[in-house]
Amino acid sequence: MTDPGGVRASDAEREAVVEQLRVASVEGRLTLAELTDRTEAAYTATTHAELALLTQDLPSAGLTAPSPAPAATGRKRRWFVGVMGDTKRRGTWRVDQELGAVAVMGDVLLDLREAEVRTDQVDIVAVSVMGDVKIIVPDGVNVDLEGVAVMGDKKVDVLEAAPGMNVPVVRVKAYAVMGDVKVIGDARAKPLQRGFAAWREHWRKLHGDDWREIGRQLRTEGRELRRQLRDDRHNGY
């Protein structure tokens, strides 16, 4: 009998799981790093079992139809300002509105990796005047950086997702005057204390050359164990 979890996944089913993950993020159930990792995993999944693994701790886990995006909240932009000093926002925090960062002869750091992003995309205005604005994002998001740099620098150093993937988007409008605005990925930043990077590595190991053989071995061992248990019951043990 064919294992239902071993049925090959379709493109539509992958997209449905990606949408379910997006909705879970907007509801505050996933951080940006978790959403990015699971989205990447959904696009590389080959079976229903692998897709189910990505949503098993979410409500209504399974393959669901996409739901409409939530309406914009209309809230004002939230500003982080460093004037001849430093302003840092990292760890667990909520992003439910547009963001702004201003560094004047100072530094502003926004670490979005553990943020709960309640919007469809992250929109940031970054202004640097003889200062530095650094934005840290999970590798795998798409970054749209635009703006102007005068005797300064604006750049992106992020391992972005492959084209065609519906991954989280971070849009940054930068204005740098004798200063820098940088968007960097997790690989270029201090590692998180949380375990999302280990989760990603575990998933990639599952998709190594021998993961199918490992799965077959586990299923064979399971069948042997069940057979032994039936024999033991039959013999009165």
mmCIF file of C-alpha atoms in Angstrom:
data_model
loop_
_atom_site.group_PDB
_atom_site.id
_atom_site.type_symbol
_atom_site.label_atom_id
_atom_site.label_comp_id
_atom_site.label_asym_id
_atom_site.label_seq_id
_atom_site.Cartn_x
_atom_site.Cartn_y
_atom_site.Cartn_z
ATOM 1 C CA MET A 1 0.000 0.000 0.000
ATOM 2 C CA THR A 2 1.326 3.448 -0.904
ATOM 3 C CA ASP A 3 2.126 5.710 2.037
ATOM 4 C CA PRO A 4 -0.182 8.793 1.680
ATOM 5 C CA GLY A 5 2.610 11.011 2.958
ATOM 6 C CA GLY A 6 4.850 9.803 0.173
ATOM 7 C CA VAL A 7 2.565 11.108 -2.596
ATOM 8 C CA ARG A 8 4.379 13.638 -4.754
ATOM 9 C CA ALA A 9 3.438 17.267 -4.140
ATOM 10 C CA SER A 10 2.190 19.517 -6.939
ATOM 11 C CA ASP A 11 3.142 23.139 -7.589
ATOM 12 C CA ALA A 12 -0.347 24.243 -6.532
ATOM 13 C CA GLU A 13 -0.022 22.396 -3.219
ATOM 14 C CA ARG A 14 3.348 24.011 -2.561
ATOM 15 C CA GLU A 15 1.879 27.446 -3.252
ATOM 16 C CA ALA A 16 -1.051 26.682 -0.925
ATOM 17 C CA VAL A 17 1.362 25.873 1.912
ATOM 18 C CA VAL A 18 3.366 29.032 1.215
ATOM 19 C CA GLU A 19 0.150 31.040 1.491
ATOM 20 C CA GLN A 20 -0.740 29.279 4.744
ATOM 21 C CA LEU A 21 2.675 30.197 6.120
ATOM 22 C CA ARG A 22 2.212 33.825 5.052
ATOM 23 C CA VAL A 23 -1.133 34.019 6.833
ATOM 24 C CA ALA A 24 0.411 32.465 9.952
ATOM 25 C CA SER A 25 3.108 35.141 9.909
ATOM 26 C CA VAL A 26 0.565 37.957 9.620
ATOM 27 C CA GLU A 27 -1.255 36.421 12.594
ATOM 28 C CA GLY A 28 1.962 36.540 14.628
ATOM 29 C CA ARG A 29 2.603 32.792 14.700
ATOM 30 C CA LEU A 30 5.955 32.882 12.866
ATOM 31 C CA THR A 31 8.950 35.186 12.982
ATOM 32 C CA LEU A 32 10.383 36.523 9.739
ATOM 33 C CA ALA A 33 13.239 34.007 9.942
ATOM 34 C CA GLU A 34 10.835 31.103 10.500
ATOM 35 C CA LEU A 35 8.610 32.252 7.644
ATOM 36 C CA THR A 36 11.586 32.552 5.295
ATOM 37 C CA ASP A 37 13.001 29.147 6.187
ATOM 38 C CA ARG A 38 9.685 27.337 5.891
ATOM 39 C CA THR A 39 8.859 29.078 2.626
ATOM 40 C CA GLU A 40 12.164 27.947 1.153
ATOM 41 C CA ALA A 41 11.502 24.430 2.417
ATOM 42 C CA ALA A 42 7.992 24.414 0.917
ATOM 43 C CA TYR A 43 9.342 25.179 -2.537
ATOM 44 C CA THR A 44 11.894 22.359 -2.273
ATOM 45 C CA ALA A 45 9.451 19.803 -0.803
ATOM 46 C CA THR A 46 8.705 16.786 -2.982
ATOM 47 C CA THR A 47 6.033 14.924 -0.972
ATOM 48 C CA HIS A 48 2.882 15.618 1.056
ATOM 49 C CA ALA A 49 4.701 14.454 4.210
ATOM 50 C CA GLU A 50 7.343 17.135 3.790
ATOM 51 C CA LEU A 51 4.705 19.822 3.277
ATOM 52 C CA ALA A 52 2.770 18.621 6.335
ATOM 53 C CA LEU A 53 5.923 18.949 8.447
ATOM 54 C CA LEU A 54 6.002 22.685 7.706
ATOM 55 C CA THR A 55 2.474 23.346 8.989
ATOM 56 C CA GLN A 56 1.994 20.714 11.669
ATOM 57 C CA ASP A 57 2.279 23.291 14.503
ATOM 58 C CA LEU A 58 -0.094 25.762 12.821
ATOM 59 C CA PRO A 59 -3.922 25.901 12.927
ATOM 60 C CA SER A 60 -5.716 23.998 10.173
ATOM 61 C CA ALA A 61 -2.519 22.275 9.155
ATOM 62 C CA GLY A 62 -2.657 20.789 5.700
ATOM 63 C CA LEU A 63 -3.155 21.912 2.141
ATOM 64 C CA THR A 64 -5.538 24.853 2.141
ATOM 65 C CA ALA A 65 -6.723 27.321 -0.467
ATOM 66 C CA PRO A 66 -5.079 30.772 -0.434
ATOM 67 C CA SER A 67 -6.897 33.445 1.577
ATOM 68 C CA PRO A 68 -7.096 37.138 0.694
ATOM 69 C CA ALA A 69 -4.419 39.450 2.094
ATOM 70 C CA PRO A 70 -5.421 41.554 5.115
ATOM 71 C CA ALA A 71 -6.304 45.187 4.554
ATOM 72 C CA ALA A 72 -3.711 47.840 5.373
ATOM 73 C CA THR A 73 -3.932 49.219 8.910
ATOM 74 C CA GLY A 74 -3.115 52.814 7.973
ATOM 75 C CA ARG A 75 -0.904 53.250 11.034
ATOM 76 C CA LYS A 76 1.825 55.895 11.040
ATOM 77 C CA ARG A 77 5.445 55.036 10.364
ATOM 78 C CA ARG A 78 7.455 53.921 13.397
ATOM 79 C CA TRP A 79 10.780 55.745 13.669
ATOM 80 C CA PHE A 80 14.138 54.727 15.143
ATOM 81 C CA VAL A 81 16.536 57.657 15.503
ATOM 82 C CA GLY A 82 20.206 57.864 16.450
ATOM 83 C CA VAL A 83 21.712 61.372 16.727
ATOM 84 C CA MET A 84 25.346 61.284 17.839
ATOM 85 C CA GLY A 85 24.470 57.981 19.477
ATOM 86 C CA ASP A 86 23.251 54.440 18.827
ATOM 87 C CA THR A 87 19.754 52.999 18.501
ATOM 88 C CA LYS A 88 19.304 49.241 18.231
ATOM 89 C CA ARG A 89 16.193 47.087 17.845
ATOM 90 C CA ARG A 90 16.720 43.346 17.847
ATOM 91 C CA GLY A 91 15.257 40.198 19.348
ATOM 92 C CA THR A 92 11.509 39.560 19.420
ATOM 93 C CA TRP A 93 9.418 42.547 18.381
ATOM 94 C CA ARG A 94 6.355 43.310 16.293
ATOM 95 C CA VAL A 95 6.357 44.948 12.861
ATOM 96 C CA ASP A 96 2.807 46.006 12.059
ATOM 97 C CA GLN A 97 3.471 49.317 10.320
ATOM 98 C CA GLU A 98 5.999 51.016 8.065
ATOM 99 C CA LEU A 99 9.398 51.711 9.632
ATOM 100 C CA GLY A 100 11.845 54.619 9.513
ATOM 101 C CA ALA A 101 15.507 54.814 10.550
ATOM 102 C CA VAL A 102 17.487 58.061 10.885
ATOM 103 C CA ALA A 103 21.192 58.124 11.787
ATOM 104 C CA VAL A 104 22.878 61.537 12.179
ATOM 105 C CA MET A 105 26.499 61.115 13.232
ATOM 106 C CA GLY A 106 25.323 57.933 14.909
ATOM 107 C CA ASP A 107 24.203 54.372 14.201
ATOM 108 C CA VAL A 108 20.819 52.676 13.869
ATOM 109 C CA LEU A 109 20.502 48.873 13.809
ATOM 110 C CA LEU A 110 17.251 47.101 12.905
ATOM 111 C CA ASP A 111 17.386 43.296 13.179
ATOM 112 C CA LEU A 112 14.277 41.835 11.550
ATOM 113 C CA ARG A 113 15.130 38.152 11.871
ATOM 114 C CA GLU A 114 13.153 37.473 15.063
ATOM 115 C CA ALA A 115 10.491 40.085 14.390
ATOM 116 C CA GLU A 116 6.826 39.125 14.066
ATOM 117 C CA VAL A 117 5.924 40.726 10.744
ATOM 118 C CA ARG A 118 2.189 41.403 10.657
ATOM 119 C CA THR A 119 2.222 42.982 7.194
ATOM 120 C CA ASP A 120 2.617 41.489 3.717
ATOM 121 C CA GLN A 121 5.963 43.221 3.290
ATOM 122 C CA VAL A 122 8.362 45.336 5.342
ATOM 123 C CA ASP A 123 8.654 48.954 4.186
ATOM 124 C CA ILE A 124 11.569 51.013 5.553
ATOM 125 C CA VAL A 125 12.776 54.561 4.935
ATOM 126 C CA ALA A 126 16.457 54.856 5.932
ATOM 127 C CA VAL A 127 18.243 58.210 6.251
ATOM 128 C CA SER A 128 21.941 58.414 7.042
ATOM 129 C CA VAL A 129 23.842 61.688 7.490
ATOM 130 C CA MET A 130 27.438 60.995 8.480
ATOM 131 C CA GLY A 131 26.152 57.879 10.198
ATOM 132 C CA ASP A 132 25.258 54.246 9.539
ATOM 133 C CA VAL A 133 21.936 52.447 9.164
ATOM 134 C CA LYS A 134 22.224 48.652 9.209
ATOM 135 C CA ILE A 135 19.247 46.378 8.555
ATOM 136 C CA ILE A 136 19.647 42.638 9.189
ATOM 137 C CA VAL A 137 17.272 40.220 7.455
ATOM 138 C CA PRO A 138 17.113 36.435 7.069
ATOM 139 C CA ASP A 139 18.836 35.103 3.981
ATOM 140 C CA GLY A 140 16.128 34.026 1.553
ATOM 141 C CA VAL A 141 14.030 37.204 1.570
ATOM 142 C CA ASN A 142 13.883 39.491 -1.441
ATOM 143 C CA VAL A 143 15.295 42.971 -0.844
ATOM 144 C CA ASP A 144 14.281 45.965 -2.968
ATOM 145 C CA LEU A 145 16.743 48.802 -2.252
ATOM 146 C CA GLU A 146 16.379 52.186 -3.913
ATOM 147 C CA GLY A 147 17.359 55.747 -3.148
ATOM 148 C CA VAL A 148 20.312 58.120 -3.318
ATOM 149 C CA ALA A 149 23.840 58.069 -1.898
ATOM 150 C CA VAL A 150 25.971 61.245 -1.897
ATOM 151 C CA MET A 151 29.538 60.683 -0.738
ATOM 152 C CA GLY A 152 28.151 57.623 0.988
ATOM 153 C CA ASP A 153 27.063 54.089 0.226
ATOM 154 C CA LYS A 154 23.890 52.008 -0.018
ATOM 155 C CA LYS A 155 24.175 48.280 -0.647
ATOM 156 C CA VAL A 156 22.575 44.865 -0.219
ATOM 157 C CA ASP A 157 24.501 41.779 0.901
ATOM 158 C CA VAL A 158 21.800 39.116 1.172
ATOM 159 C CA LEU A 159 21.488 35.599 -0.234
ATOM 160 C CA GLU A 160 18.143 36.104 -1.928
ATOM 161 C CA ALA A 161 15.642 33.464 -3.000
ATOM 162 C CA ALA A 162 15.495 32.038 -6.496
ATOM 163 C CA PRO A 163 13.293 33.908 -8.982
ATOM 164 C CA GLY A 164 9.621 32.954 -8.976
ATOM 165 C CA MET A 165 9.363 32.164 -5.268
ATOM 166 C CA ASN A 166 6.682 33.984 -3.256
ATOM 167 C CA VAL A 167 9.030 34.881 -0.394
ATOM 168 C CA PRO A 168 8.903 37.772 2.118
ATOM 169 C CA VAL A 169 9.859 41.172 0.678
ATOM 170 C CA VAL A 170 11.782 43.961 2.407
ATOM 171 C CA ARG A 171 11.617 47.315 0.606
ATOM 172 C CA VAL A 172 14.129 49.979 1.643
ATOM 173 C CA LYS A 173 14.225 53.566 0.385
ATOM 174 C CA ALA A 174 17.659 54.910 1.322
ATOM 175 C CA TYR A 175 19.061 58.443 1.511
ATOM 176 C CA ALA A 176 22.754 58.499 2.456
ATOM 177 C CA VAL A 177 24.842 61.676 2.739
ATOM 178 C CA MET A 178 28.404 60.947 3.823
ATOM 179 C CA GLY A 179 26.996 57.854 5.485
ATOM 180 C CA ASP A 180 25.991 54.256 4.793
ATOM 181 C CA VAL A 181 22.753 52.309 4.482
ATOM 182 C CA LYS A 182 23.342 48.560 4.414
ATOM 183 C CA VAL A 183 20.989 45.586 4.257
ATOM 184 C CA ILE A 184 22.776 42.376 5.213
ATOM 185 C CA GLY A 185 21.693 38.757 5.450
ATOM 186 C CA ASP A 186 22.049 36.363 8.334
ATOM 187 C CA ALA A 187 25.227 34.837 6.896
ATOM 188 C CA ARG A 188 26.940 38.230 7.221
ATOM 189 C CA ALA A 189 25.694 38.969 10.746
ATOM 190 C CA LYS A 190 26.207 37.604 14.231
ATOM 191 C CA PRO A 191 24.334 34.266 14.388
ATOM 192 C CA LEU A 192 21.016 34.130 16.222
ATOM 193 C CA GLN A 193 20.857 32.430 19.579
ATOM 194 C CA ARG A 194 17.682 30.696 18.443
ATOM 195 C CA GLY A 195 17.745 27.480 16.459
ATOM 196 C CA PHE A 196 16.231 28.429 13.082
ATOM 197 C CA ALA A 197 19.587 28.030 11.345
ATOM 198 C CA ALA A 198 19.891 24.502 12.725
ATOM 199 C CA TRP A 199 16.347 23.770 11.512
ATOM 200 C CA ARG A 200 17.323 24.905 8.013
ATOM 201 C CA GLU A 201 20.430 22.716 8.075
ATOM 202 C CA HIS A 202 18.339 19.738 9.200
ATOM 203 C CA TRP A 203 15.987 20.259 6.252
ATOM 204 C CA ARG A 204 18.861 20.459 3.811
ATOM 205 C CA LYS A 205 20.310 17.229 5.143
ATOM 206 C CA LEU A 206 16.967 15.570 4.484
ATOM 207 C CA HIS A 207 17.362 16.607 0.870
ATOM 208 C CA GLY A 208 20.857 15.225 0.485
ATOM 209 C CA ASP A 209 21.643 12.459 -1.980
ATOM 210 C CA ASP A 210 20.810 9.711 0.498
ATOM 211 C CA TRP A 211 17.655 11.040 2.179
ATOM 212 C CA ARG A 212 15.339 8.784 0.140
ATOM 213 C CA GLU A 213 17.408 5.720 1.066
ATOM 214 C CA ILE A 214 17.233 6.709 4.741
ATOM 215 C CA GLY A 215 13.470 7.027 4.457
ATOM 216 C CA ARG A 216 13.181 3.580 2.887
ATOM 217 C CA GLN A 217 15.310 2.084 5.664
ATOM 218 C CA LEU A 218 13.140 3.670 8.351
ATOM 219 C CA ARG A 219 9.947 2.362 6.733
ATOM 220 C CA THR A 220 11.462 -1.129 6.434
ATOM 221 C CA GLU A 221 12.501 -1.108 10.084
ATOM 222 C CA GLY A 222 9.022 0.038 11.059
ATOM 223 C CA ARG A 223 7.402 -2.822 9.168
ATOM 224 C CA GLU A 224 9.773 -5.330 10.807
ATOM 225 C CA LEU A 225 8.976 -3.950 14.248
ATOM 226 C CA ARG A 226 5.224 -4.179 13.658
ATOM 227 C CA ARG A 227 5.612 -7.731 12.385
ATOM 228 C CA GLN A 228 7.605 -8.679 15.496
ATOM 229 C CA LEU A 229 4.974 -7.166 17.777
ATOM 230 C CA ARG A 230 2.225 -9.165 16.031
ATOM 231 C CA ASP A 231 4.260 -12.354 16.404
ATOM 232 C CA ASP A 232 4.843 -11.660 20.100
ATOM 233 C CA ARG A 233 1.134 -11.151 20.725
ATOM 234 C CA HIS A 234 0.328 -14.322 18.777
ATOM 235 C CA ASN A 235 2.802 -16.326 20.894
ATOM 236 C CA GLY A 236 1.430 -14.909 24.132
ATOM 237 C CA TYR A 237 4.389 -12.697 25.092
#
